[in-house]
Amino acid sequence: LRPKVQKLMIVRLVIGGGVMLFRSNLFFMLELQHDDFGLSAKGKVISFFAVVGLVAQVVLSQLDTSGWCEMRVACYSSVIIAIGQLIAAKSNHIVVFLIALALVSVGSAVLKVFMTTALSTAAGELSYGEVLGVAGSVFSVSRAAAPLISGVLAQYVGSGAPTFVASFFMMMAAAALYSLQGDSSISQVSNRQHDKIASSHLKNE
């Protein structure tokens, strides 16, 4: 893989860790911060988190994003996710908690599309499929490891530790993406590629 692609793969791994650590700790946060909620209500909150992300992807697929710098958008999205995670971790009011979840969900939906765009651009047409396959495997590693890491952090550090570590990961990713903005090999892509990627994510949800 090209050096730029390798850098983005590392960022993708960090992002996967941040996103999946938060998700694996979400129900536990509901148990601790909103214990007056019944099991059904907590399930609805988690469903809300998923639906907001799906709606964000639908809206994004309808926008003309050909003029957007994918690295900058991905950087901002990472920061938004980190802020949402911190708000969720400290919130004791359900409305604030839902707003925080919405920030995380929208940020994750946007970040998913634009990170894939950045990877495909850096890879080029010849290795596009190979790179996306590796990227999927990298994210699967994060998905598999996150529940274990979350459990260890919650048990030995504290119940809020997984979310704070997740937020730290997202800020690290944002810093890395910001530093990669000036890389001339990671440039903007065509509107057709944006639409194709956004639509493929939407179908996979």
Coordinates of C-alpha atoms in Angstrom, one line a residue:
L1 CA 0.0 0.0 0.0
R2 CA 1.1 3.6 -0.6
P3 CA 2.5 5.5 2.3
K4 CA -0.5 7.9 2.4
V5 CA -2.9 5.0 2.3
Q6 CA -1.0 3.4 5.3
K7 CA -1.4 6.6 7.2
L8 CA -5.1 6.7 6.6
M9 CA -5.4 3.1 7.6
I10 CA -3.9 3.9 11.0
V11 CA -6.3 6.8 11.3
R12 CA -9.1 4.5 10.3
L13 CA -8.1 2.1 13.1
V14 CA -8.0 4.9 15.7
I15 CA -11.4 6.1 14.5
G16 CA -12.8 2.6 14.7
G17 CA -11.6 2.3 18.3
G18 CA -13.1 5.6 19.2
V19 CA -16.5 4.8 17.6
M20 CA -16.8 1.3 18.8
L21 CA -15.6 2.0 22.4
F22 CA -18.4 4.5 22.7
R23 CA -21.0 2.2 21.2
S24 CA -20.0 -0.8 23.4
N25 CA -20.4 1.4 26.5
L26 CA -23.6 3.1 25.4
F27 CA -26.0 0.8 27.2
F28 CA -23.9 0.9 30.3
M29 CA -24.0 4.7 30.3
L30 CA -27.8 4.5 30.1
E31 CA -27.8 2.1 33.1
L32 CA -25.7 4.4 35.2
Q33 CA -26.9 7.9 34.2
H34 CA -30.6 7.1 33.5
D35 CA -31.5 4.2 35.7
D36 CA -35.1 5.4 35.9
F37 CA -35.5 4.3 32.3
G38 CA -37.0 0.9 31.7
L39 CA -35.4 -1.6 29.3
S40 CA -37.8 -0.7 26.5
A41 CA -37.0 3.0 26.8
K42 CA -33.3 2.3 26.7
G43 CA -33.8 0.3 23.6
K44 CA -35.6 3.2 22.0
V45 CA -32.7 5.5 22.9
I46 CA -30.3 3.1 21.1
S47 CA -32.7 2.9 18.2
F48 CA -32.7 6.7 18.0
F49 CA -28.9 6.7 17.8
A50 CA -29.1 4.3 14.8
V51 CA -32.0 6.1 13.0
V52 CA -30.3 9.5 13.3
G53 CA -27.2 8.1 11.6
L54 CA -29.3 6.6 8.8
V55 CA -31.1 9.8 8.2
A56 CA -27.8 11.7 8.1
Q57 CA -26.5 9.3 5.4
V58 CA -29.7 9.8 3.3
V59 CA -29.4 13.6 3.5
L60 CA -25.6 13.4 2.7
S61 CA -26.3 11.2 -0.4
Q62 CA -28.6 14.0 -1.8
L63 CA -26.0 16.8 -1.4
D64 CA -23.5 17.9 -4.0
T65 CA -20.3 17.3 -2.1
S66 CA -17.9 17.5 -5.1
G67 CA -16.5 20.8 -3.8
W68 CA -15.9 19.6 -0.3
C69 CA -12.4 18.7 1.0
E70 CA -12.8 15.2 2.4
M71 CA -9.9 15.5 4.8
R72 CA -11.3 18.7 6.3
V73 CA -14.8 17.3 6.6
A74 CA -13.5 14.1 8.2
C75 CA -11.4 16.2 10.7
Y76 CA -14.4 18.3 11.7
S77 CA -16.6 15.2 12.0
S78 CA -14.1 13.6 14.4
V79 CA -14.1 16.7 16.6
I80 CA -17.9 16.7 16.6
I81 CA -18.0 13.1 17.6
A82 CA -15.5 13.7 20.4
I83 CA -17.5 16.6 21.8
G84 CA -20.8 14.5 21.6
Q85 CA -19.1 11.7 23.4
L86 CA -17.9 13.9 26.2
I87 CA -21.3 15.6 26.6
A88 CA -23.0 12.1 26.7
A89 CA -20.6 11.0 29.4
K90 CA -21.3 13.9 31.7
S91 CA -25.0 14.4 30.9
N92 CA -27.6 13.5 33.6
H93 CA -30.6 14.9 31.6
I94 CA -32.1 12.7 28.9
V95 CA -32.7 15.6 26.5
V96 CA -29.0 16.6 26.6
F97 CA -28.0 13.0 26.3
L98 CA -30.1 12.6 23.2
I99 CA -28.6 15.7 21.6
A100 CA -25.1 14.3 22.4
L101 CA -26.1 11.0 20.8
A102 CA -27.4 12.9 17.7
L103 CA -24.0 14.7 17.4
V104 CA -22.1 11.4 17.6
S105 CA -24.4 9.7 15.2
V106 CA -24.4 12.4 12.5
G107 CA -20.7 12.9 12.9
S108 CA -20.1 9.1 12.5
A109 CA -22.3 8.9 9.4
V110 CA -20.4 11.8 7.7
L111 CA -17.0 10.6 8.8
K112 CA -17.7 7.1 7.4
V113 CA -18.4 8.4 4.0
F114 CA -15.5 10.9 3.8
M115 CA -12.9 8.6 5.3
T116 CA -13.8 6.1 2.6
T117 CA -13.6 8.8 0.0
A118 CA -10.1 9.9 1.2
L119 CA -8.9 6.3 1.2
S120 CA -10.2 5.6 -2.3
T121 CA -8.7 8.9 -3.6
A122 CA -5.3 8.1 -2.1
A123 CA -5.4 4.5 -3.4
G124 CA -6.3 5.4 -7.0
E125 CA -8.5 3.5 -9.3
L126 CA -6.3 0.4 -9.7
S127 CA -6.2 -0.5 -6.0
Y128 CA -9.5 1.0 -5.0
G129 CA -11.2 -2.4 -4.2
E130 CA -8.2 -3.8 -2.4
V131 CA -7.8 -0.8 -0.1
L132 CA -11.5 -0.7 0.8
G133 CA -11.3 -4.4 1.6
V134 CA -8.4 -3.8 3.9
A135 CA -10.1 -0.8 5.5
G136 CA -13.1 -3.0 6.2
S137 CA -10.9 -5.6 7.9
V138 CA -9.2 -2.8 10.0
F139 CA -12.6 -1.6 11.2
S140 CA -13.6 -5.2 12.0
V141 CA -10.6 -5.4 14.3
S142 CA -11.8 -2.4 16.2
R143 CA -15.3 -3.8 16.4
A144 CA -14.0 -7.0 17.8
A145 CA -11.6 -5.5 20.3
A146 CA -13.7 -2.6 21.6
P147 CA -16.1 -4.6 23.9
L148 CA -13.2 -6.3 25.6
I149 CA -11.2 -3.0 26.0
S150 CA -14.4 -1.2 27.2
G151 CA -15.0 -3.9 29.8
V152 CA -11.5 -3.8 31.1
L153 CA -11.5 0.0 31.3
A154 CA -14.8 0.1 33.1
Q155 CA -13.8 -2.5 35.6
Y156 CA -10.3 -1.3 36.5
V157 CA -10.4 2.5 35.8
G158 CA -14.0 3.6 36.1
S159 CA -17.4 3.5 34.4
G160 CA -16.7 6.6 32.4
A161 CA -13.3 5.6 31.2
P162 CA -14.3 3.9 27.9
T163 CA -16.1 7.1 26.7
F164 CA -13.3 9.4 27.7
V165 CA -10.8 7.1 25.9
A166 CA -13.1 7.0 22.9
S167 CA -13.2 10.8 22.9
F168 CA -9.4 10.9 23.1
F169 CA -9.1 8.6 20.2
M170 CA -11.4 10.8 18.1
M171 CA -9.3 13.9 18.9
M172 CA -6.1 12.0 17.9
A173 CA -7.8 11.1 14.6
A174 CA -8.8 14.7 14.1
A175 CA -5.3 15.9 14.7
A176 CA -3.9 13.3 12.2
L177 CA -6.5 14.2 9.6
Y178 CA -5.7 17.9 10.0
S179 CA -2.0 17.2 9.4
L180 CA -2.9 15.2 6.3
Q181 CA -4.9 18.0 4.7
G182 CA -1.9 19.5 3.0
D183 CA -1.0 16.2 1.3
S184 CA -1.4 16.8 -2.4
S185 CA -2.0 13.1 -3.1
I186 CA -5.1 13.1 -1.0
S187 CA -7.2 15.4 -3.1
Q188 CA -10.9 16.1 -3.8
V189 CA -12.9 13.5 -5.8
S190 CA -15.7 13.7 -8.2
N191 CA -19.3 14.1 -7.3
R192 CA -19.9 10.7 -8.9
Q193 CA -17.5 9.0 -6.5
H194 CA -19.1 10.8 -3.5
D195 CA -22.6 9.6 -4.6
K196 CA -21.4 6.1 -5.2
I197 CA -19.7 5.8 -1.8
A198 CA -22.6 7.5 0.1
S199 CA -25.1 5.2 -1.6
S200 CA -23.1 2.1 -0.9
H201 CA -22.9 2.9 2.8
L202 CA -26.6 3.6 2.8
K203 CA -27.3 0.2 1.3
N204 CA -25.1 -1.6 3.8
E205 CA -26.8 0.0 6.9

